[in-house]
Short mmCIF file of C-alpha atoms in Angstrom, two decimals:
data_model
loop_
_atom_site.label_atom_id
_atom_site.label_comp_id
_atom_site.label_asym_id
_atom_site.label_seq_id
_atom_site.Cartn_x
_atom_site.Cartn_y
_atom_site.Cartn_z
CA UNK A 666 124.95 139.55 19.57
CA UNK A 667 128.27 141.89 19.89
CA UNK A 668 126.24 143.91 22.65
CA UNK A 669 124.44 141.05 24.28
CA UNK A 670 128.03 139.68 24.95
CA UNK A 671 129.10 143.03 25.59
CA UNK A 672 126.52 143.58 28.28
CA UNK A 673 127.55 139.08 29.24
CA UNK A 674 131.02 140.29 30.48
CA UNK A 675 129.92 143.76 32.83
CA UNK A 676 127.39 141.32 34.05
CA UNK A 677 129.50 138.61 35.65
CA UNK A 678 132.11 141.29 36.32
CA UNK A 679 129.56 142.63 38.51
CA UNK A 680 129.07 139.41 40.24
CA UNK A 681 132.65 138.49 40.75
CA UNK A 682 132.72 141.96 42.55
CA UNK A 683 129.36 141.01 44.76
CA UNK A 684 130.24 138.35 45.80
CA UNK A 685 133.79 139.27 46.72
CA UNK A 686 132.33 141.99 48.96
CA UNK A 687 129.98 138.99 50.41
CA UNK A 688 133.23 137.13 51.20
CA UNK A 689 134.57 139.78 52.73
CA UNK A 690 131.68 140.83 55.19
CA UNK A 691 131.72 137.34 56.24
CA UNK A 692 134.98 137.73 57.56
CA UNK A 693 133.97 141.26 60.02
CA UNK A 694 129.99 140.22 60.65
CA UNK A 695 128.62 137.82 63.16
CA UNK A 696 126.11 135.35 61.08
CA UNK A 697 122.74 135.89 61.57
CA UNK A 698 120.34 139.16 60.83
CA UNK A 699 123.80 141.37 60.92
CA UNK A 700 125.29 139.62 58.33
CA UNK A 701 121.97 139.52 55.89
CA UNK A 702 121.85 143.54 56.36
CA UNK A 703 125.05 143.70 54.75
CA UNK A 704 124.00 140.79 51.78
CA UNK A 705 120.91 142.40 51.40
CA UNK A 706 122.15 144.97 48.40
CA UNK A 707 124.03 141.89 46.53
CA UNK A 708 120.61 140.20 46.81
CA UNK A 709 118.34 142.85 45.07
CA UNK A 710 121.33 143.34 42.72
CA UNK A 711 121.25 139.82 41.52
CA UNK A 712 117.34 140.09 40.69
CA UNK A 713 118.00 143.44 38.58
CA UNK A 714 121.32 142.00 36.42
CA UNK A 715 119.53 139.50 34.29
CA UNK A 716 117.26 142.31 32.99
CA UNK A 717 120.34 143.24 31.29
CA UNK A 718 120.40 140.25 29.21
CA UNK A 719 118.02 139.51 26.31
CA UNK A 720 119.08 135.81 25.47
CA UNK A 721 117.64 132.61 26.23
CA UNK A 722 121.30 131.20 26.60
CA UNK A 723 123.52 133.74 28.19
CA UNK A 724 120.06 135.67 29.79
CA UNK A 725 118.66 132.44 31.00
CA UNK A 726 121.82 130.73 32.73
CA UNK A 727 122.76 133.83 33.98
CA UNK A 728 119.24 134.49 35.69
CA UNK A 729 118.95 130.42 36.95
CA UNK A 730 122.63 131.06 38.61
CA UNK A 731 122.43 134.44 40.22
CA UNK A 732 118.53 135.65 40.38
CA UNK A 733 117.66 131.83 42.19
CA UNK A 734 120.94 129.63 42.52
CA UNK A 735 123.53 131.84 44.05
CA UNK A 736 120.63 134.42 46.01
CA UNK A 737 119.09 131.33 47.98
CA UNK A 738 123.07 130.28 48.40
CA UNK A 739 123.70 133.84 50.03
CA UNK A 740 120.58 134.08 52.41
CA UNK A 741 121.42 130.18 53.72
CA UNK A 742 125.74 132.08 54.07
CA UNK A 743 124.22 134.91 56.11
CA UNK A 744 122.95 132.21 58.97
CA UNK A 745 125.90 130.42 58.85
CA UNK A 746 124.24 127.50 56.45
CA UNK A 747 124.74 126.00 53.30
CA UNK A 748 126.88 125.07 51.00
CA UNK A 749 128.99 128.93 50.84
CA UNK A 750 129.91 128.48 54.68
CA UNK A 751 132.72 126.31 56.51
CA UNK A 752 131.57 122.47 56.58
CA UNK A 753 132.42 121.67 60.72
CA UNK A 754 134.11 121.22 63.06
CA UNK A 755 136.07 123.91 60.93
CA UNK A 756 135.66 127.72 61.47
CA UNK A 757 137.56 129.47 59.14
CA UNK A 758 136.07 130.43 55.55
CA UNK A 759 136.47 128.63 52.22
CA UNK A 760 139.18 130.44 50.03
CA UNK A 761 137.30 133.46 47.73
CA UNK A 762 137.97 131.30 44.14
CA UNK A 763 135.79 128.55 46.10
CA UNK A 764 133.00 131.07 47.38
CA UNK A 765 133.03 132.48 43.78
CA UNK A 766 132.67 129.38 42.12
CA UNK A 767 130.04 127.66 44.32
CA UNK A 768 127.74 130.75 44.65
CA UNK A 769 127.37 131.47 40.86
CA UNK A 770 127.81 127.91 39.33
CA UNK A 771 125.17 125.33 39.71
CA UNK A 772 126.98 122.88 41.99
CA UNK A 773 127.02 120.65 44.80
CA UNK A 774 129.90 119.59 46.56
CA UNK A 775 130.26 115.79 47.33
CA UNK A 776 131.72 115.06 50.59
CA UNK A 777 133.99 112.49 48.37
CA UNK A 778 136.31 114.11 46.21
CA UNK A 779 136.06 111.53 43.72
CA UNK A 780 134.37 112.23 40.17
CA UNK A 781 131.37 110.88 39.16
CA UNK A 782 132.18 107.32 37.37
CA UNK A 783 128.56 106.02 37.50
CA UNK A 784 128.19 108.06 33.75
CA UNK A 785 130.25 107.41 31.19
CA UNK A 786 131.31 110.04 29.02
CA UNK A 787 129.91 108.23 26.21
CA UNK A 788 126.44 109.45 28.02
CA UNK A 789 126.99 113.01 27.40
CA UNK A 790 128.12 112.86 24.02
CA UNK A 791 125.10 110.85 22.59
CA UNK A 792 123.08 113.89 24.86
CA UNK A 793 124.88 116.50 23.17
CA UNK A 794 124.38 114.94 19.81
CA UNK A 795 120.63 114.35 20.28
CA UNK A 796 120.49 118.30 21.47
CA UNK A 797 122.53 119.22 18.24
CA UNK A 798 120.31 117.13 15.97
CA UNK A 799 117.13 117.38 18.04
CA UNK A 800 117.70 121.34 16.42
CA UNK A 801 116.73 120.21 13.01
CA UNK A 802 113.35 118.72 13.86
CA UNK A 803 111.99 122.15 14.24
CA UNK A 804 112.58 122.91 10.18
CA UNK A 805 110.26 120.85 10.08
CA UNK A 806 107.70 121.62 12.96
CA UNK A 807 104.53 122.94 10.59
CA UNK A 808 104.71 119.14 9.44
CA UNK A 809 104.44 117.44 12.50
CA UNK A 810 101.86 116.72 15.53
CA UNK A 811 101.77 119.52 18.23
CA UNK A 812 102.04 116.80 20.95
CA UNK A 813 105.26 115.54 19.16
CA UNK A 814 107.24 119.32 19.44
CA UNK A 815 106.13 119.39 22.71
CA UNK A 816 108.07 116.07 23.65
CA UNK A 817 111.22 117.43 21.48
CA UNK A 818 111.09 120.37 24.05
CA UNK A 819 111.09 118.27 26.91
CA UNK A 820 114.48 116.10 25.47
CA UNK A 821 116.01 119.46 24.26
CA UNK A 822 115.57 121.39 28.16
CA UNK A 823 116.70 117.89 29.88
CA UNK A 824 119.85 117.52 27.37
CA UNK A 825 120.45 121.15 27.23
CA UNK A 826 120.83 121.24 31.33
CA UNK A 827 122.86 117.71 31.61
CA UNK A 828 125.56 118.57 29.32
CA UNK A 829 125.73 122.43 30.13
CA UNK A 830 125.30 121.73 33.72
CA UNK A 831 127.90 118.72 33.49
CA UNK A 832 130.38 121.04 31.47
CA UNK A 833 130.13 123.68 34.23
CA UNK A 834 131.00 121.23 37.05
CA UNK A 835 133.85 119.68 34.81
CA UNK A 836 135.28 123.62 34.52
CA UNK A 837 134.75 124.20 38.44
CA UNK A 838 136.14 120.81 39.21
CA UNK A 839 139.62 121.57 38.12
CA UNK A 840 139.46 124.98 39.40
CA UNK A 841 138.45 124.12 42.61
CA UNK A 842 139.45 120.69 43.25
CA UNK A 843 136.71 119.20 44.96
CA UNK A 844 134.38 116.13 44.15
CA UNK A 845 131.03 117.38 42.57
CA UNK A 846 127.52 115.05 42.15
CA UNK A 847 126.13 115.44 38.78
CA UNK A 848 123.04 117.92 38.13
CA UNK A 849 121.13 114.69 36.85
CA UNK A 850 120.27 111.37 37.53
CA UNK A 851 118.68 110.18 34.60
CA UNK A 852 115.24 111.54 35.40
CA UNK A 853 113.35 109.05 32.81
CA UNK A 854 114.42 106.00 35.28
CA UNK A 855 111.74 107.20 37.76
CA UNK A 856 109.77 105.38 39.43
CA UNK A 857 107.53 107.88 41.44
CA UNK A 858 107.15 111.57 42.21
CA UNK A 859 109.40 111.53 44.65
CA UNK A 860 111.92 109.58 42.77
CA UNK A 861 111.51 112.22 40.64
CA UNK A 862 112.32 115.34 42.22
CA UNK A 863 114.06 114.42 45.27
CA UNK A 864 116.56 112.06 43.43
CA UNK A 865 116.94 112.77 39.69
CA UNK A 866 115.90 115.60 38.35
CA UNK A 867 118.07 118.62 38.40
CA UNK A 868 119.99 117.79 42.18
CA UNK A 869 121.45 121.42 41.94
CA UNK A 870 117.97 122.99 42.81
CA UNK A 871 116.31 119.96 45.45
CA UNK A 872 120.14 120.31 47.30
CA UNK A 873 119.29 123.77 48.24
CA UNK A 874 115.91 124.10 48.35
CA UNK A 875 115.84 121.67 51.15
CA UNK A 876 118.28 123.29 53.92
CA UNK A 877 116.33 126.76 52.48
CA UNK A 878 112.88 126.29 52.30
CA UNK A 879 111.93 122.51 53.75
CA UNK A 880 113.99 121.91 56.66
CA UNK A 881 113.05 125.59 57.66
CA UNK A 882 109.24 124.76 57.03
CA UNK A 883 109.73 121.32 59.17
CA UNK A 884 111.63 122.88 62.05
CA UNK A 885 108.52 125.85 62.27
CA UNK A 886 105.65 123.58 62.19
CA UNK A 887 106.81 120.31 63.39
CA UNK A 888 105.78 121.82 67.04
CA UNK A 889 102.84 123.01 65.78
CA UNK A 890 101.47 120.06 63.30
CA UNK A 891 103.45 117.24 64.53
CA UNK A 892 105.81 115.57 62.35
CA UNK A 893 104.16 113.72 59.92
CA UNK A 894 102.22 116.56 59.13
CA UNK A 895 104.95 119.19 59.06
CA UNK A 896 106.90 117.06 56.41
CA UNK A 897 103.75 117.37 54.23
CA UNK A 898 103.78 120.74 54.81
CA UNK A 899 107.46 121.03 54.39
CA UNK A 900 106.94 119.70 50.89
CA UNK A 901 104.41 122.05 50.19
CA UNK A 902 106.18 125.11 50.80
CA UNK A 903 109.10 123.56 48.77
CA UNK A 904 106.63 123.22 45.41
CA UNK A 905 105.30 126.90 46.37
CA UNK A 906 108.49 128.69 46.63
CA UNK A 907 110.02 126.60 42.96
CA UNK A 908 106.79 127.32 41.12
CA UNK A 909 107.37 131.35 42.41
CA UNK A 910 111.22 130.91 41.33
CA UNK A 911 109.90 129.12 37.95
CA UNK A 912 107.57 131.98 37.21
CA UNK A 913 110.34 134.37 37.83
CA UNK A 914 112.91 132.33 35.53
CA UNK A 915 110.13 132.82 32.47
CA UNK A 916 109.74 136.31 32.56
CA UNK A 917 113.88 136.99 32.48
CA UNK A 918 112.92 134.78 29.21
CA UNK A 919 110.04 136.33 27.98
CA UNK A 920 109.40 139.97 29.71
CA UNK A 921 105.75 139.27 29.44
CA UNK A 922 103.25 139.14 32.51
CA UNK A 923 103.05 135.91 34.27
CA UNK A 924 99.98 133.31 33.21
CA UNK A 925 100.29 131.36 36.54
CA UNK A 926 100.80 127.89 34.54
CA UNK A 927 103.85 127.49 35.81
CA UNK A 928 103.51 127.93 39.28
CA UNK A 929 99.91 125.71 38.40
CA UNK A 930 102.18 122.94 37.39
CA UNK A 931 104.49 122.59 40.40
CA UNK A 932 101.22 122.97 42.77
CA UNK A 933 99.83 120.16 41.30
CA UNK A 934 102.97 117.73 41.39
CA UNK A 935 103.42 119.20 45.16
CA UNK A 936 99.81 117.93 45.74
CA UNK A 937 100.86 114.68 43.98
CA UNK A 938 103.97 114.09 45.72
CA UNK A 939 102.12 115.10 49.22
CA UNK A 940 99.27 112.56 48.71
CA UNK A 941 101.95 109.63 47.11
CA UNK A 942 104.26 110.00 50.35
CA UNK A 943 100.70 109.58 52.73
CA UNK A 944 99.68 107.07 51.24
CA UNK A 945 103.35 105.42 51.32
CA UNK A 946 103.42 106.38 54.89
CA UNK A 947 99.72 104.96 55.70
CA UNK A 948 101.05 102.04 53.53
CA UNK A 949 103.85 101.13 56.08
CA UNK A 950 101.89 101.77 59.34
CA UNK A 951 99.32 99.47 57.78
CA UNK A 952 101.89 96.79 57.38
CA UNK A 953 101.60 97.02 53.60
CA UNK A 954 104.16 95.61 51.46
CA UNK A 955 102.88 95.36 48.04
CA UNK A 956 104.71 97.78 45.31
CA UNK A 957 103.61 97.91 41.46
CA UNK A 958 105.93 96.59 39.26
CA UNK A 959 109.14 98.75 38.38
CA UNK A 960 108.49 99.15 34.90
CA UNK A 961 104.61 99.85 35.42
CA UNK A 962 105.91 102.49 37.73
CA UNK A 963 108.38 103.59 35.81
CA UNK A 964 106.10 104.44 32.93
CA UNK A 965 103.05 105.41 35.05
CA UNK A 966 105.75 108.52 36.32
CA UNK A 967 107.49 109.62 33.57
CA UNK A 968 103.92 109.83 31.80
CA UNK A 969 102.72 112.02 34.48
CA UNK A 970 105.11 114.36 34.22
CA UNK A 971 105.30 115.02 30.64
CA UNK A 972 101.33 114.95 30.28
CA UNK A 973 101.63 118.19 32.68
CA UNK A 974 104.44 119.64 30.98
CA UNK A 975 102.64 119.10 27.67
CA UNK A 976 99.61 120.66 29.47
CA UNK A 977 100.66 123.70 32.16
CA UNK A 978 104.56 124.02 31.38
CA UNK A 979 105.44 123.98 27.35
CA UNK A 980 103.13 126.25 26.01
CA UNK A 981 104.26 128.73 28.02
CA UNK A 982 107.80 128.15 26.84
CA UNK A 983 106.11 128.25 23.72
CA UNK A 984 104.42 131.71 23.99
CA UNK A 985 108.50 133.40 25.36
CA UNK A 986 109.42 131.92 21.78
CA UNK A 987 112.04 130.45 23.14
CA UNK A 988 112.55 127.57 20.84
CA UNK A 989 112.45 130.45 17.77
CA UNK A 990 114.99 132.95 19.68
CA UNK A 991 117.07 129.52 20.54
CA UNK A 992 117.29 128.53 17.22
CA UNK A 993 118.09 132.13 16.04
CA UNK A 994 120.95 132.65 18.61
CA UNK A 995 122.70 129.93 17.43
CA UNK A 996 123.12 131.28 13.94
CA UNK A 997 123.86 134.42 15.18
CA UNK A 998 126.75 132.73 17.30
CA UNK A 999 127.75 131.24 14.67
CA UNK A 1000 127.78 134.39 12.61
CA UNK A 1001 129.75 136.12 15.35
CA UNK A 1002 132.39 134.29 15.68
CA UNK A 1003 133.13 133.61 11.61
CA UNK A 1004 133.13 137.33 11.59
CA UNK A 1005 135.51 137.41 14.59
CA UNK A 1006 137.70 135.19 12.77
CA UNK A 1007 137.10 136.47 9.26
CA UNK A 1008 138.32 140.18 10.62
CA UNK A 1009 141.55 138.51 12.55
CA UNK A 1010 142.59 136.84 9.29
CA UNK A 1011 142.36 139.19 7.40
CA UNK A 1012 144.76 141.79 9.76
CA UNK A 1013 147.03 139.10 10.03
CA UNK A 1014 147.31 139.02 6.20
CA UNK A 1015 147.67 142.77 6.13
CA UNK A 1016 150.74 142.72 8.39
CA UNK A 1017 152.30 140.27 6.80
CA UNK A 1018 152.20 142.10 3.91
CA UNK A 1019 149.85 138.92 1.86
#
């Protein structure tokens, strides 16, 4: 663990540096392919540093912020896009403590600096004490159904990424001082697909692969497909390029050779989505008014997804061991730091003569 944390600290030491250099070439290259020459090496650098991280915690945020997050945040800076370059009619370029924090934390600025007051804080305490106690239940995993672990994964990831997620945009809040959304919108509230994705579940990721991959996608083939079907395709290319990112996020975790599941599972709910926004679409034009109850919805979604989680996403979370090497990282945390404080006790008795 000593190493690991070791290896944590040259890591983001190396990023701070990046992306300083990125803030810099901003200020002496035009936008456009000039400017991505120069962003280029930062790029293929941010792919390489999670390899030095063995973790699921400190190897796993690290690779979701800088190999995906803060990469597709750098190519959208080098055309002048996105959430790392001046909001107009302004020119001049956010302050470097603002570019740091908004390329390598998962955020997304609200155009109101207010906080969040739709959650209470109550909310992410009882998450954080069902992801404490939702630890335990493994124990006793050889005693239980397979189907039920698999749903104990699904609350652990979703509580895991509100409160961590919430925790980092509390941190970058005060050092920033601008109004952030939350990562989360209470993703079991759904009532379709597109509910789903575009409005609940982690907000960090759909915020920028929209202006990076969809509106991109629309803008090439509207001319080409028409509208109606360039959105479709838009939403395709969307599901393609997460399910590549998701397959690139498991082997950080695991270092093994990719089994495709992943990128099977977003296919299929980009093929769901595509097909429930047609048939909304044909729906309307139809004159169509008629929309299934909210609960029956509600249920009829949130079923969906977790029988294709339980089927194409899980056991491949399963097969990186990452609930075993979770489980052992936090007692060797835990280990860590008694030892940190056992050894600083003990010196201060020694000069103090006890």
């Amino acid at each position: 663990m000593e190493e690991e944390i070791h290896n944590f600290i040259k890591v983001w030491a190396t990023i701070f540096l990046s992306l300083s250099f990125c803030h810099y070439m901003a200020k002496i290259t035009p936008k456009g392919p000039t400017r991505l020459l120069f962003i280029a090496p930062t790029l293929c650098l941010f792919l390489c540093l999670p390899l030095r991280l063995h973790t699921v915690h400190l190897g796993g945020m690290t690779s979701f912020f800088i190999a995906w997050l803060a990469n597709f945040k750098l190519l959208l800076f080098a055309f002048g896009r996105g959430p790392l370059s001046p909001p107009p009619p302004s020119s001049s370029p956010i302050s470097l403590p603002h570019f740091i924090a908004i390329a390598c934390l998962p955020l997304k600025v609200s155009p109101s600096p207010k906080v969040d007051e739709k959650k209470s804080p109550l909310n992410y305490v009882a998450k954080a004490a069902i992801y404490v106690s939702l630890s335990w239940v493994y124990d006793w995993g050889a005693h239980l159904h397979p189907k039920f672990i698999l749903f104990v994964y699904f609350l652990h990831i979703y509580c895991f990424l509100d409160v961590s997620l919430t925790v980092f945009g509390a941190v970058a809040r005060v050092a920033i001082g601008s109004g952030l959304e939350p990562p989360f919108n209470e993703p079991y509230l759904s009532t379709s697909l597109q509910d789903f994705w575009g409005r609940r579940w982690n907000l960090t990721v759909s915020s920028i692969l929209r202006p990076a991959v969809y509106d991109p996608a629309l803008a090439l083939l509207e001319g080409v497909l028409g509208l109606r079907w360039a959105r479709l395709a838009g939403i395709w290319a969307t599901f393609v390029v997460s399910a590549l990112m998701h397959e690139l996020m498991f082997f950080y975790l695991g270092r093994q050779r990719p089994t495709w599941e992943i990128s099977w599972f977003f296919i299929l709910h980009g093929a769901c989505l595509m097909a429930e926004v047609g048939v909304k679409k044909a729906a309307e034009h139809g004159g169509v008014t008629w929309r299934p109850p909210r609960v029956a919805a509600n249920v009829a979604t949130v079923a969906f997804v977790l029988a294709t989680g339980f089927w194409l996403f899980f056991p491949q979370l399963i097969r990186c061991g990452v609930d075993v090497r979770g489980i052992e990282e936090y007692e060797a945390a835990g280990a860590f730091v008694r030892g940190f404080f056992r050894e600083r006790f003990s010196a201060a008795r020694w000069t103090v003569g006890i």
